Every structure is written in structure tokens, then in C-alpha cells.
Amino acid sequence: MIDYGIEESLLALEELVKINLSITREKNLNLLLDKILTAARKLTAAEAGCIYILDRTKRYLHPEVAQGEYLHNSVVPLQKIDLKPDRRPNMEEVAAYAALSGQIVNISDAYSYSGFNFDDIYHRDRLSGIRTRSLMVVPLTDYEGVSLGVMQLFNRRVSDAGDVEPFPDKLEGFVKAFAVQAVVVAENNRLLAENRNLIVQLDETNQVLQIENEELRSRMSGKLKVDEIIGQSAAMQQVFNLIEKIADSTATALIQGETGTGKELIAACIHRNGPHRDGPFIPQNCAALPEELLESELFGYRKGAFSGATQHKKGLIEAAEGGTLFLDEIGDMPLKLQAKLLRVLQEREVRPLGALESIPVNIRILAATHQDLPKLISEGGFREDLFYRLNVFPIELPALRERREDIPALAHYFIVQFSGQYNKAISGIKPQVLDLIQSLPLPGNIRELRNIIERAVLLAEQDGVIEPQHLPGYESTDIPVTPLEQELEGSASLKDIMGRLEARVIARHLQRHKGNQTRTADALGVSRRSLVEKLGRYNLRENSCELN
Ligand SMILES: Nc1ncnc2c1ncn2[C@@H]1O[C@H](COP(=O)(O)OP(=O)(O)OP(=O)(O)O)[C@@H](O)[C@H]1O
């Protein structure tokens, strides 16, 4: 044990450095707290001690470690301490007082001091037969005053045979400095542990999602291969059921859904699972080309069919032989081409521009649209007969907002995809980011979600996780607190805060106007009577001269 005479300060400092080194190496938070307490007891020659840690709500101090015969094995276990019983600061309980005020409390004899309620200590002493005399209560705060908890040290006894002594005042600064160091180490430790937990949690979530997905796929894919299509929602399950029913046939299907809901993906899935799977899958967007060009793209032409036709060109219908032609945005197909397409569907043959003969084709035709085709029919923009031909098997794809439960799995899927593409090792996404995404309107559906995740992966740390600031247009909802607000917010109510602010402003103006009430009232835009009333209320009268 160390006694702090002036000449022994150097020795004590050396001891402090040793202790600091040993606690810096400790990774387990509880063991670390235990080491901190051992060290503090050594520094102060305290017979016993304990550490309380503040919980996340900042409301309760929880006993974490206790040392010394009558605390450690006590028949009365240490209880958690409420910092604000009945919403009022608990200034009676010494540990609560130290935590709330940030002050060290140093008491030479608990039995002759009446400033705090020591009933618990007296009760424990009665049961243990040990008398608590001196105690030092140290708030565990870091350099910025952020509180971790409180350390209590009991009964300074410099030698085993000696009496209990008060803790010397000059020890306070020393213990406080030690506490700050210890808190920083503990806080870093806690953050590290939290980070590790978070990563483990993310890994677990990923694994769960992966397992769920695999299970789902194996259930679905008794026959159906739905790789690359994420969708555990009931709405998507229905879609998979439908696909399974038609996949075996060569039936035409009309896939309807908003932009970005995955129409092309579903079409490719039908193709992959159908009898034409070994043939080509050829997609063509009917809205992407003007009429003539679309016609020659789809139907092809013979040499000399028109002025620029210098050689034969096979159309996509012919090129899709033995496979699937996917006509996206079919609602935008011009009426003339609709008539020609109907013929292909009915006759199963195609006649290129300028050809005399038709060519038989064995293809599957799938079509998709985001438009309301019956409405288009009623407006004369779409052929009814073609609609019925295509609509043999309608598949309605739900918007992403109708199946938000799929968002986490989709997000993870895209994270993996883009992490690979951009050579990053992103390990997951924070739950609150998923919450944020799930609350977005997402009119662009899965394509929009995919873009959001691609951007987030690019912005995230090389081996980090996706955080809120990686989302587009993210603004922190934490409004920064000014130092003045911080200071004033110690007051209990808004009225109290406003009062203190008003008093400060008036005092400052009074000072500026050398106590002259009339000029101060003018400057503040209030009547002199009102100013006088406020001066009384805030006890500022002596700062002003009434006769001016
Ligand atoms: N269920 C899904 N699982 C994984 N990725 C999906 C899913 N649905 C769509 N995607 C992806 O979202 C993007 C948009 O999908 P797709 O092009 O199939 O939508 P679309 O409905 O055909 O869009 P548009 O109407 O604009 O043509 C693609 O990158 C696709 O791979």
C-alpha cells in the first residue's frame, strides 16, 4: 500500500504508470473494471470498494464489481441506484450525487456526517460487523465529462494493524486523474465490444437470410429455378406459384407491374424453366425504337425490301427460334405492328419485309407492360384481340412498397453483388439503415433499391458496414446542441430554461448600458415597467440604477 507523503509522489506516479499499462491491455470489460478497482484501492489504501456503471438510459447506476470482505461477500447485495426517483435528482444518495454533480465526495467518518443518507451502509455494517468510517466516492467521467459511472472506496487503512484513517484531500486530484484514464480505456473497450457485437449480429442476420433464402429456393425449386430472384413475401410466393404452373408449357404470358419490379427477370426465369430453355432468350423493348426500325428489328427484311435494305436481315422473331422472345413495354407497340404480331401468334410464322413466303417459327412469346392495357384498348391504343392472345396467363408483379418485407433480403443480395463488383468487403447494413430504406416510397421499385445499395457500397468503408450517411439525401436528425443550450438544459423545465436565458440577456444589456434601465428597456423593446418587474424577478435590481 502506498502512503502519499510529498517525497513519495514519484513512487506513486511510477505505480500509476504501471497500473495504466496493465489496464490498457485488458480487453474484457468486467475484468477491466475489476483491475481498475484493484488499482484504485492500491493507490488509496482502501479496504473495500465497488464500481457502479450507468446504464444506457442514464437513469440507473448498476453495481458491477465489488471488492473487500464486507462488500464482496456481503449478505446485503449492492442495489442499483436510481438517479432520478420521482423525476427529481437524487442528491441524498452519495453515489448518485457524485454521478450527477461530477464532484468527488470525501468523507472522513460516515457516522458523524449527516449530509447524505447512509442507511444502506449502516445496515450492511450491522450485518457484517465491520464499521465503515472513511469513504471516497469518485465520479468516473472522461476528459469531456461524459459519465461512465461511480467508484466508491471505503476505509483507508495504511497498514494492516493500523486504524482506519480519512482519505487525505491531496489524494483527490490523483484519484480523479486515474479515474479519467481508466474511463477512457473502459469506454474504448466498450465501443470495441459493441462494434464486435454489431459485426457478429450482422453476420448472423446474413446467415439467417441466406438460410431462409436457400430453404425457400429448395422448396420452390423442386422443379423451378428461381436463382437471382429474391422474394419471400406472400405476394412473390404467388408469383413463383404461377410461374411453376406455366413454366413447363410454351404458353404466352403477360407480365404486368410498375417499372423496376423485375418483369424482365421473371420473363427470363420463365424461359429458363420452360421447354425452350436451351434456345436463346431475346428481349426487345418496344418503346425504345421508332415504328419502322422496330418493325425491321422484329420481323427482319429481304435484300431490296426498301431503299436501305442492301442485304437480308434476320428479325428477332426468327432469331428467337427454339427460344423465347420477350417484348417489354408491349403497350407502346404501334397498332400496325400489333396486327403483324397477332399473326405470328396465331399462325406461328413470320414474314420478313419484302419476303414472298412466311417462315414457320417455334418460339415462346412473353410480353410485359407497366400500362393499363384494358384502358389503352378503350382509348383505341391497343388491339383487344392481341390483348387476349397475350393475356393467356397474366402475371401481376407487386410494387416493392407492397412487399417491404423483401427489402432486407434484397438489400443483402445487392450488397454481396456490388461488394464483389467493386472489390469491397462490406459485411452488412445497420438495422436503422434498413428501417430508413423501408420507409422510403421507392417508386422505382427494385431498380431504385439496387441503385441505392450500389451507391452505398461505393461510399462505405472498404471493410465497413452500410451506415445512414451512405443513403442519398441523408441528413442527420440530430440537431447539434450549442454550448449555451447544454448549459441551460440543466434546468428542469422549458419555463426555467427560458427564464435563465431571459435573465442572462437582461443582465448583459444592463451591463452594456451601465445599469441604465430606460436605455436597457429601449434596447430590448420592452416597457420600463416590464423591465423593472423582470429585474425584481431575476434579482438583478442591484445591477441597475433606478433613477435614470
Ligand atoms: N426479385 C428480384 N430479386 C433480385 N433482383 C431483382 C428482383 N427484381 C428485380 N431485380 C433487379 O432489379 C432491376 C430491375 O429489374 P427488371 O429490369 O427486371 O425490371 P422491369 O420491371 O423489367 O423494369 P422496366 O419496367 O423498367 O423494364 C434489375 O437489375 C433486376 O436484376
Coordinates of C-alpha atoms and ligand atoms in Angstrom, one line a residue:
M1 CA 0.0 0.0 0.0
I2 CA 1.2 3.5 -0.7
D3 CA 1.1 6.5 1.6
Y4 CA 1.4 9.7 -0.2
G5 CA 3.9 11.9 1.5
I6 CA 5.4 14.5 -0.8
E7 CA 8.6 12.6 -1.1
E8 CA 6.7 9.5 -2.1
S9 CA 4.9 11.1 -5.0
L10 CA 7.4 9.9 -7.5
L11 CA 6.9 6.3 -6.4
A12 CA 3.2 6.8 -6.6
L13 CA 3.5 8.1 -10.1
E14 CA 5.6 5.2 -11.1
E15 CA 2.9 2.9 -9.7
L16 CA 0.2 4.8 -11.6
V17 CA 2.0 4.3 -14.9
K18 CA 2.4 0.6 -14.2
I19 CA -1.3 0.3 -13.4
N20 CA -2.3 2.2 -16.5
L21 CA -0.3 -0.1 -18.6
S22 CA -1.9 -3.1 -17.1
I23 CA -5.5 -1.8 -17.6
T24 CA -4.8 -0.7 -21.2
R25 CA -4.1 -4.3 -22.0
E26 CA -7.3 -5.7 -20.6
K27 CA -9.9 -6.5 -23.2
N28 CA -12.7 -7.9 -21.1
L29 CA -14.8 -5.1 -19.6
N30 CA -15.6 -6.8 -16.3
L31 CA -12.1 -7.9 -15.7
L32 CA -11.0 -4.4 -16.7
L33 CA -13.3 -2.8 -14.1
D34 CA -12.0 -5.2 -11.5
K35 CA -8.5 -4.2 -12.4
I36 CA -9.4 -0.5 -12.1
L37 CA -10.9 -1.1 -8.7
T38 CA -7.8 -3.0 -7.5
A39 CA -5.6 -0.3 -8.7
A40 CA -7.6 2.5 -7.1
R41 CA -7.6 0.6 -3.8
K42 CA -3.9 0.2 -4.0
L43 CA -3.4 3.9 -4.7
T44 CA -5.7 4.9 -1.8
A45 CA -5.1 2.1 0.6
A46 CA -8.9 1.5 0.7
E47 CA -10.0 -1.6 2.5
A48 CA -13.0 -2.2 0.2
G49 CA -14.6 -0.6 -2.9
C50 CA -17.1 -1.0 -5.7
I51 CA -17.9 0.3 -9.1
Y52 CA -21.3 1.3 -10.4
I53 CA -21.9 1.6 -14.1
L54 CA -24.5 3.9 -15.6
D55 CA -27.0 2.2 -17.9
R56 CA -27.9 3.3 -21.4
T57 CA -30.9 5.2 -20.1
K58 CA -28.6 7.3 -17.9
R59 CA -31.1 6.7 -15.1
Y60 CA -29.7 3.9 -13.0
L61 CA -26.3 3.1 -11.6
H62 CA -25.8 -0.7 -11.6
P63 CA -23.2 -2.4 -9.3
E64 CA -20.7 -4.1 -11.5
V65 CA -17.7 -5.1 -9.3
A66 CA -17.2 -5.1 -5.5
Q67 CA -14.0 -5.9 -3.6
G68 CA -13.2 -6.1 0.1
E69 CA -14.5 -8.6 2.6
Y70 CA -17.7 -6.9 3.7
L71 CA -18.7 -5.8 0.2
H72 CA -17.7 -8.7 -1.9
N73 CA -19.3 -11.4 0.2
S74 CA -21.9 -9.2 1.7
V75 CA -25.3 -10.7 2.8
V76 CA -26.8 -7.5 1.5
P77 CA -26.0 -7.3 -2.2
L78 CA -25.4 -3.9 -3.6
Q79 CA -28.6 -2.5 -5.2
K80 CA -29.0 -0.4 -8.3
I81 CA -29.3 3.3 -7.6
D82 CA -32.0 5.4 -9.2
L83 CA -30.5 8.8 -10.2
K84 CA -33.9 10.4 -10.6
P85 CA -36.6 8.9 -8.3
D86 CA -39.8 10.8 -8.8
R87 CA -38.1 12.6 -11.6
R88 CA -36.0 14.6 -9.2
P89 CA -32.2 14.4 -9.0
N90 CA -31.2 12.1 -6.2
M91 CA -28.9 14.2 -4.1
E92 CA -29.3 12.1 -0.9
E93 CA -27.6 9.0 -2.0
V94 CA -23.8 9.7 -2.2
A95 CA -23.1 7.7 -5.4
A96 CA -26.0 9.4 -7.2
Y97 CA -24.8 12.8 -6.0
A98 CA -21.2 12.1 -7.3
A99 CA -22.6 10.9 -10.7
L100 CA -24.9 13.8 -11.1
S101 CA -22.6 16.6 -9.9
G102 CA -19.3 15.2 -11.2
Q103 CA -17.8 16.0 -7.8
I104 CA -15.6 13.7 -5.7
V105 CA -17.1 13.2 -2.2
N106 CA -14.5 12.6 0.5
I107 CA -16.0 11.8 4.0
S108 CA -13.8 11.1 7.0
D109 CA -16.5 9.4 9.1
A110 CA -19.8 8.1 7.7
Y111 CA -21.2 8.0 11.2
S112 CA -20.6 11.6 12.0
Y113 CA -21.6 13.1 8.7
S114 CA -25.2 14.0 8.1
G115 CA -25.2 15.4 4.5
F116 CA -26.2 12.0 2.9
N117 CA -28.4 9.1 3.6
F118 CA -26.1 6.3 4.7
D119 CA -28.9 3.9 5.9
D120 CA -27.7 1.2 3.5
I121 CA -24.1 1.5 4.8
Y122 CA -25.3 1.3 8.4
H123 CA -27.4 -1.7 7.6
R124 CA -24.6 -3.5 5.9
D125 CA -22.2 -2.7 8.8
R126 CA -24.7 -4.1 11.3
L127 CA -24.8 -7.4 9.4
S128 CA -21.1 -7.6 8.7
G129 CA -19.8 -6.4 12.0
I130 CA -17.4 -4.1 10.1
R131 CA -17.7 -0.4 10.6
T132 CA -17.5 1.9 7.6
R133 CA -15.6 5.1 8.6
S134 CA -13.9 6.9 5.8
L135 CA -15.2 6.9 2.2
M136 CA -14.3 8.4 -1.1
V137 CA -16.8 8.5 -3.9
V138 CA -15.3 9.2 -7.3
P139 CA -17.3 10.0 -10.4
L140 CA -16.0 8.1 -13.4
T141 CA -16.0 10.6 -16.1
D142 CA -13.8 11.1 -19.2
Y143 CA -12.0 14.2 -20.3
E144 CA -15.2 15.7 -21.7
G145 CA -17.2 15.0 -18.6
V146 CA -19.1 12.0 -20.1
S147 CA -20.1 9.8 -17.2
L148 CA -19.5 6.0 -17.1
G149 CA -20.4 5.5 -13.5
V150 CA -19.1 5.9 -10.0
M151 CA -16.4 4.3 -7.9
Q152 CA -16.7 4.0 -4.1
L153 CA -13.7 3.4 -1.9
F154 CA -14.2 2.6 1.8
N155 CA -11.9 2.7 4.9
R156 CA -8.4 3.8 4.3
R157 CA -6.1 1.6 6.3
V158 CA -2.5 2.3 5.6
S159 CA -1.2 -0.8 7.5
D160 CA -3.0 -3.9 8.4
A161 CA -2.5 -3.3 12.1
G162 CA -3.3 0.4 11.9
D163 CA -6.5 2.3 12.4
V164 CA -8.9 3.5 9.6
E165 CA -7.9 7.0 8.5
P166 CA -9.6 9.6 6.4
F167 CA -8.6 9.8 2.8
P168 CA -6.2 12.8 2.5
D169 CA -7.6 15.7 0.4
K170 CA -4.4 15.7 -1.7
L171 CA -5.3 12.2 -2.9
E172 CA -8.4 13.5 -4.6
G173 CA -6.7 15.0 -7.7
F174 CA -4.6 11.9 -8.0
V175 CA -7.6 9.6 -7.9
K176 CA -9.5 11.8 -10.3
A177 CA -6.7 11.7 -12.8
F178 CA -6.5 8.0 -12.5
A179 CA -10.3 7.7 -12.9
V180 CA -10.2 9.7 -16.2
Q181 CA -7.6 7.4 -17.7
A182 CA -9.5 4.3 -16.5
V183 CA -12.8 5.6 -18.0
V184 CA -11.2 6.3 -21.4
V185 CA -9.8 2.8 -21.5
A186 CA -13.1 1.3 -20.4
E187 CA -15.1 3.4 -22.9
N188 CA -12.8 2.4 -25.8
N189 CA -13.2 -1.2 -24.6
R190 CA -17.0 -0.9 -24.5
L191 CA -17.1 0.7 -28.0
L192 CA -14.8 -2.1 -29.4
A193 CA -17.0 -4.7 -27.8
E194 CA -20.1 -3.0 -29.2
N195 CA -18.6 -3.0 -32.6
R196 CA -17.6 -6.6 -32.4
N197 CA -21.2 -7.4 -31.3
L198 CA -22.6 -5.5 -34.2
I199 CA -20.5 -7.3 -36.7
V200 CA -21.5 -10.6 -35.2
Q201 CA -25.1 -9.6 -35.3
L202 CA -24.8 -8.6 -38.9
D203 CA -23.1 -11.8 -39.7
E204 CA -25.9 -13.7 -38.0
T205 CA -28.5 -11.8 -39.9
N206 CA -26.8 -12.5 -43.1
Q207 CA -26.6 -16.2 -42.3
V208 CA -30.2 -16.3 -41.3
L209 CA -31.2 -14.6 -44.5
Q210 CA -29.0 -16.9 -46.6
I211 CA -30.5 -20.0 -44.9
E212 CA -34.1 -18.7 -45.4
N213 CA -33.3 -18.0 -49.0
E214 CA -31.8 -21.4 -49.6
E215 CA -34.7 -23.1 -47.9
L216 CA -37.1 -21.1 -49.9
R217 CA -35.4 -21.9 -53.1
S218 CA -35.1 -25.6 -52.4
R219 CA -38.9 -25.6 -51.5
M220 CA -39.7 -23.7 -54.7
S221 CA -37.2 -25.3 -56.9
G222 CA -38.4 -28.8 -56.6
K223 CA -38.8 -28.0 -60.3
L224 CA -38.4 -24.3 -60.5
K225 CA -35.1 -22.5 -60.7
V226 CA -35.5 -19.0 -59.2
D227 CA -31.9 -18.1 -58.6
E228 CA -31.3 -14.4 -58.6
I229 CA -34.9 -13.7 -57.8
I230 CA -35.3 -12.6 -54.2
G231 CA -38.8 -12.6 -52.7
Q232 CA -40.0 -14.3 -49.6
S233 CA -43.2 -12.2 -49.3
A234 CA -46.6 -13.8 -49.8
A235 CA -47.0 -11.7 -53.0
M236 CA -43.9 -13.1 -54.5
Q237 CA -44.7 -16.6 -53.5
Q238 CA -47.9 -16.3 -55.5
V239 CA -45.8 -15.2 -58.5
F240 CA -43.5 -18.2 -58.1
N241 CA -46.5 -20.5 -57.9
L242 CA -47.9 -19.1 -61.1
I243 CA -44.5 -19.4 -62.9
E244 CA -44.3 -23.0 -61.8
K245 CA -47.7 -23.7 -63.3
I246 CA -46.8 -22.3 -66.7
A247 CA -43.1 -22.9 -67.0
D248 CA -43.5 -26.4 -68.5
S249 CA -45.7 -25.2 -71.3
T250 CA -44.9 -22.8 -74.1
A251 CA -47.9 -20.7 -73.2
T252 CA -47.6 -16.9 -73.7
A253 CA -47.7 -14.8 -70.6
L254 CA -48.3 -11.1 -70.0
I255 CA -46.3 -9.8 -67.1
Q256 CA -47.7 -6.6 -65.6
G257 CA -46.0 -4.4 -63.0
E258 CA -44.6 -0.9 -62.3
T259 CA -41.2 0.0 -63.6
G260 CA -38.3 -1.8 -61.9
T261 CA -40.4 -4.6 -60.3
G262 CA -38.5 -7.3 -62.1
K263 CA -40.6 -8.0 -65.2
E264 CA -37.6 -8.9 -67.3
L265 CA -36.1 -11.0 -64.6
I266 CA -39.4 -13.0 -64.3
A267 CA -39.6 -13.4 -68.1
A268 CA -36.0 -14.8 -68.1
C269 CA -37.0 -17.2 -65.2
I270 CA -40.0 -18.5 -67.2
H271 CA -37.7 -19.1 -70.1
R272 CA -35.1 -20.9 -68.1
N273 CA -37.7 -23.2 -66.6
G274 CA -39.5 -23.9 -69.9
P275 CA -39.1 -26.4 -72.7
H276 CA -37.2 -23.7 -74.7
R277 CA -34.6 -23.2 -72.1
D278 CA -31.8 -24.4 -74.4
G279 CA -32.8 -21.8 -77.0
P280 CA -32.0 -18.1 -76.9
F281 CA -33.8 -15.5 -74.6
I282 CA -34.1 -12.4 -76.7
P283 CA -35.5 -9.3 -75.0
Q284 CA -36.7 -6.2 -77.0
N285 CA -38.1 -3.0 -75.6
C286 CA -40.9 -1.9 -77.9
A287 CA -40.8 1.7 -76.6
A288 CA -37.1 2.1 -77.4
L289 CA -37.4 2.3 -81.3
P290 CA -39.5 4.2 -83.8
E291 CA -42.0 2.2 -85.7
E292 CA -40.0 1.4 -88.9
L293 CA -36.9 0.4 -87.0
L294 CA -38.9 -1.7 -84.6
E295 CA -40.6 -3.4 -87.5
S296 CA -37.4 -4.3 -89.2
E297 CA -35.8 -5.4 -85.9
L298 CA -38.6 -7.7 -85.1
F299 CA -39.6 -9.1 -88.5
G300 CA -36.4 -8.7 -90.5
Y301 CA -36.3 -7.9 -94.2
R302 CA -35.1 -9.2 -97.5
K303 CA -32.5 -7.5 -99.7
G304 CA -34.1 -4.7 -101.6
A305 CA -37.3 -4.6 -99.4
F306 CA -36.7 -0.8 -99.1
S307 CA -34.0 1.6 -100.3
G308 CA -31.5 0.9 -97.5
A309 CA -32.0 -2.9 -97.5
T310 CA -28.8 -3.9 -99.1
Q311 CA -28.8 -7.4 -97.7
H312 CA -31.1 -9.9 -95.9
K313 CA -31.6 -9.3 -92.2
K314 CA -33.0 -11.8 -89.8
G315 CA -35.6 -10.4 -87.5
L316 CA -35.6 -11.1 -83.7
I317 CA -38.7 -13.3 -84.1
E318 CA -36.7 -15.6 -86.4
A319 CA -33.6 -15.3 -84.3
A320 CA -35.5 -16.5 -81.2
E321 CA -36.2 -19.8 -82.9
G322 CA -36.3 -22.6 -80.4
G323 CA -36.2 -19.9 -77.6
T324 CA -38.1 -17.0 -76.1
L325 CA -38.8 -13.5 -77.4
F326 CA -39.6 -11.1 -74.6
L327 CA -41.4 -8.0 -75.7
D328 CA -41.1 -5.4 -73.0
E329 CA -43.3 -2.3 -73.0
I330 CA -45.8 -4.0 -75.3
G331 CA -48.3 -1.2 -74.7
D332 CA -46.0 1.1 -76.7
M333 CA -46.1 -1.1 -79.8
P334 CA -47.6 0.7 -82.8
L335 CA -51.0 -0.6 -84.0
K336 CA -49.6 -1.8 -87.3
L337 CA -47.0 -3.9 -85.7
Q338 CA -49.6 -5.2 -83.2
A339 CA -51.5 -6.7 -86.2
K340 CA -48.4 -8.3 -87.5
L341 CA -47.5 -9.7 -84.1
L342 CA -51.0 -11.2 -83.7
R343 CA -50.5 -13.1 -87.0
V344 CA -47.2 -14.5 -85.6
L345 CA -49.0 -15.7 -82.5
Q346 CA -51.9 -17.2 -84.5
E347 CA -50.1 -18.7 -87.4
R348 CA -46.8 -19.4 -85.7
E349 CA -45.0 -18.0 -88.7
V350 CA -43.3 -14.7 -89.6
R351 CA -42.9 -13.0 -93.0
P352 CA -40.0 -10.6 -93.2
L353 CA -40.4 -7.3 -95.1
G354 CA -40.0 -7.9 -98.8
A355 CA -40.3 -11.7 -98.4
L356 CA -42.8 -13.6 -100.5
E357 CA -43.0 -16.6 -98.2
S358 CA -43.6 -16.9 -94.4
I359 CA -41.2 -18.8 -92.3
P360 CA -42.6 -21.1 -89.6
V361 CA -41.3 -20.3 -86.1
N362 CA -41.2 -22.3 -82.9
I363 CA -40.8 -19.6 -80.2
R364 CA -42.4 -18.7 -76.9
I365 CA -43.6 -15.1 -76.7
L366 CA -43.6 -13.3 -73.3
A367 CA -44.7 -9.7 -73.0
A368 CA -44.6 -7.1 -70.3
T369 CA -46.1 -3.7 -69.6
H370 CA -46.5 -1.2 -66.9
Q371 CA -49.6 0.2 -68.6
D372 CA -53.2 -0.5 -68.0
L373 CA -53.9 -2.4 -71.3
P374 CA -57.7 -2.6 -70.9
K375 CA -57.7 1.2 -70.6
L376 CA -55.5 1.6 -73.6
I377 CA -57.9 -0.7 -75.5
S378 CA -60.8 1.5 -74.6
E379 CA -58.8 4.5 -75.9
G380 CA -58.0 2.7 -79.2
G381 CA -54.3 2.4 -78.5
F382 CA -54.2 -1.4 -78.2
R383 CA -55.8 -4.3 -80.0
E384 CA -58.3 -6.2 -78.0
D385 CA -57.6 -9.5 -79.9
L386 CA -53.9 -9.2 -79.3
F387 CA -54.5 -8.5 -75.6
Y388 CA -56.5 -11.7 -75.2
R389 CA -53.8 -13.7 -77.1
L390 CA -51.1 -12.4 -74.8
N391 CA -53.1 -12.4 -71.6
V392 CA -53.5 -16.2 -71.6
F393 CA -51.5 -16.2 -68.5
P394 CA -51.4 -12.8 -66.7
I395 CA -48.7 -12.4 -64.0
E396 CA -49.0 -9.3 -61.8
L397 CA -45.8 -8.2 -60.1
P398 CA -46.3 -6.4 -56.8
A399 CA -44.7 -3.0 -56.3
L400 CA -41.9 -3.1 -53.8
R401 CA -43.9 -0.9 -51.4
E402 CA -46.5 -3.7 -51.2
R403 CA -43.8 -6.2 -50.1
R404 CA -41.5 -4.2 -47.9
E405 CA -40.6 -7.3 -46.0
D406 CA -38.5 -8.4 -49.0
I407 CA -36.3 -5.3 -48.7
P408 CA -33.7 -6.7 -46.2
A409 CA -33.1 -9.8 -48.3
L410 CA -32.9 -7.7 -51.5
A411 CA -30.5 -5.2 -49.8
H412 CA -28.2 -8.0 -48.6
Y413 CA -28.3 -9.6 -52.0
F414 CA -27.3 -6.4 -53.7
I415 CA -24.6 -5.7 -51.1
V416 CA -23.0 -9.0 -51.9
Q417 CA -23.3 -8.4 -55.6
F418 CA -21.8 -4.9 -55.5
S419 CA -19.1 -5.7 -52.9
G420 CA -17.9 -8.3 -55.4
Q421 CA -18.1 -5.9 -58.3
Y422 CA -16.3 -3.1 -56.5
N423 CA -13.8 -5.4 -54.7
K424 CA -15.0 -4.4 -51.2
A425 CA -15.6 -6.4 -48.1
I426 CA -18.8 -4.8 -46.9
S427 CA -20.1 -7.0 -44.1
G428 CA -23.6 -5.8 -43.8
I429 CA -26.0 -3.0 -43.3
K430 CA -27.0 -1.3 -40.0
P431 CA -30.6 -2.1 -38.9
Q432 CA -31.6 1.5 -38.8
V433 CA -30.5 1.9 -42.4
L434 CA -32.9 -0.9 -43.4
D435 CA -35.6 0.9 -41.4
L436 CA -34.8 4.1 -43.3
I437 CA -35.0 2.4 -46.7
Q438 CA -38.1 0.5 -45.7
S439 CA -39.8 3.9 -45.0
L440 CA -38.9 5.3 -48.5
P441 CA -41.6 5.5 -51.2
L442 CA -39.4 3.7 -53.8
P443 CA -41.4 4.5 -56.9
G444 CA -38.6 3.0 -59.0
N445 CA -39.0 -0.3 -57.1
I446 CA -36.2 -2.9 -57.0
R447 CA -34.2 -1.0 -59.6
E448 CA -34.2 2.1 -57.3
L449 CA -33.3 -0.1 -54.3
R450 CA -30.4 -1.6 -56.3
N451 CA -29.1 1.8 -57.2
I452 CA -29.3 3.0 -53.6
I453 CA -27.3 0.0 -52.5
E454 CA -24.8 0.3 -55.3
R455 CA -24.1 3.9 -54.2
A456 CA -23.9 3.0 -50.5
V457 CA -21.4 0.2 -51.3
L458 CA -19.3 2.7 -53.2
L459 CA -19.4 5.2 -50.3
A460 CA -18.9 2.7 -47.4
E461 CA -15.5 2.0 -45.9
Q462 CA -13.6 -0.8 -47.6
D463 CA -14.5 -3.4 -45.0
G464 CA -17.2 -1.5 -43.2
V465 CA -20.9 -1.7 -43.0
I466 CA -23.6 0.4 -44.7
E467 CA -24.5 3.4 -42.4
P468 CA -27.2 6.0 -42.6
Q469 CA -24.9 8.6 -44.1
H470 CA -24.4 6.4 -47.2
L471 CA -28.0 6.8 -48.2
P472 CA -28.9 9.5 -50.8
G473 CA -30.2 12.7 -49.3
Y474 CA -29.5 11.5 -45.7
E475 CA -29.4 14.2 -43.2
S476 CA -28.8 13.5 -39.6
T477 CA -31.8 14.2 -37.4
D478 CA -29.5 15.0 -34.5
I479 CA -29.7 18.8 -34.2
P480 CA -26.4 20.0 -32.8
V481 CA -26.6 21.3 -29.3
T482 CA -24.9 24.6 -28.7
P483 CA -22.7 25.0 -25.5
L484 CA -25.3 27.6 -24.2
E485 CA -28.1 25.1 -24.7
Q486 CA -26.1 22.4 -23.0
E487 CA -25.5 24.7 -20.1
L488 CA -29.2 25.9 -19.8
E489 CA -30.7 22.4 -20.3
G490 CA -29.6 21.5 -16.8
S491 CA -32.6 23.5 -15.7
A492 CA -35.7 21.4 -15.1
S493 CA -38.4 22.8 -17.3
L494 CA -38.7 24.9 -20.5
K495 CA -40.0 27.8 -18.5
D496 CA -37.0 27.6 -16.2
I497 CA -34.6 27.5 -19.2
M498 CA -36.3 30.4 -20.9
G499 CA -36.2 32.3 -17.6
R500 CA -32.5 31.8 -17.2
L501 CA -31.9 32.8 -20.8
E502 CA -34.0 36.0 -20.3
A503 CA -32.1 36.9 -17.1
R504 CA -28.8 36.5 -18.9
V505 CA -29.8 38.7 -21.8
I506 CA -31.2 41.4 -19.5
A507 CA -28.0 41.3 -17.3
R508 CA -25.8 41.6 -20.4
H509 CA -27.8 44.6 -21.7
L510 CA -27.8 46.3 -18.3
Q511 CA -24.1 46.0 -18.2
R512 CA -23.8 47.4 -21.7
H513 CA -26.0 50.4 -20.7
K514 CA -24.2 50.8 -17.4
G515 CA -27.2 49.9 -15.4
N516 CA -29.5 52.5 -17.1
Q517 CA -33.0 51.0 -17.0
T518 CA -34.6 53.3 -19.6
R519 CA -31.9 52.6 -22.3
T520 CA -31.9 48.9 -21.5
A521 CA -35.7 48.7 -21.8
D522 CA -35.4 50.6 -25.2
A523 CA -32.7 48.3 -26.5
L524 CA -34.7 45.2 -25.5
G525 CA -38.0 46.6 -26.9
V526 CA -39.9 46.3 -23.7
S527 CA -41.5 48.9 -21.4
R528 CA -39.6 50.1 -18.4
R529 CA -42.3 48.8 -16.1
S530 CA -41.9 45.4 -17.6
L531 CA -38.1 45.6 -17.3
V532 CA -38.4 46.6 -13.6
E533 CA -40.7 43.7 -12.9
K534 CA -38.2 41.3 -14.6
L535 CA -35.3 42.8 -12.6
G536 CA -37.1 42.0 -9.5
R537 CA -38.0 38.5 -10.6
Y538 CA -34.4 37.7 -11.6
N539 CA -32.8 39.5 -8.6
L540 CA -31.0 41.9 -10.9
R541 CA -32.0 45.2 -9.2
E542 CA -28.7 45.8 -7.7
N543 CA -27.1 45.8 -11.2
S544 CA -29.2 48.8 -12.3
C545 CA -29.8 52.4 -11.3
E546 CA -33.4 53.1 -10.7
L547 CA -33.2 56.9 -11.1
N548 CA -32.4 57.4 -14.7
Ligands
LIG1 N1 -36.8 -10.1 -57.1 C1 -35.7 -9.6 -57.5 N2 -34.5 -10.1 -57.0 C2 -33.3 -9.6 -57.3 N3 -33.2 -8.6 -58.2 C3 -34.3 -8.1 -58.8 C4 -35.5 -8.6 -58.5 N4 -36.4 -7.9 -59.2 C5 -35.7 -7.0 -60.0 N5 -34.4 -7.2 -59.7 C6 -33.4 -6.3 -60.3 O1 -33.9 -5.0 -60.5 C7 -33.5 -4.4 -61.7 C8 -34.8 -4.1 -62.5 O2 -35.4 -5.3 -62.8 P1 -36.1 -5.5 -64.3 O3 -35.3 -4.8 -65.4 O4 -36.4 -6.9 -64.4 O5 -37.4 -4.7 -64.0 P2 -38.6 -4.3 -65.1 O6 -39.9 -4.4 -64.3 O7 -38.4 -5.1 -66.3 O8 -38.2 -2.8 -65.4 P3 -38.8 -1.9 -66.6 O9 -40.3 -1.8 -66.4 O10 -38.2 -0.6 -66.3 O11 -38.4 -2.5 -67.8 C9 -32.7 -5.4 -62.4 O12 -31.3 -5.1 -62.1 C10 -33.0 -6.8 -61.8 O13 -32.0 -7.7 -61.8

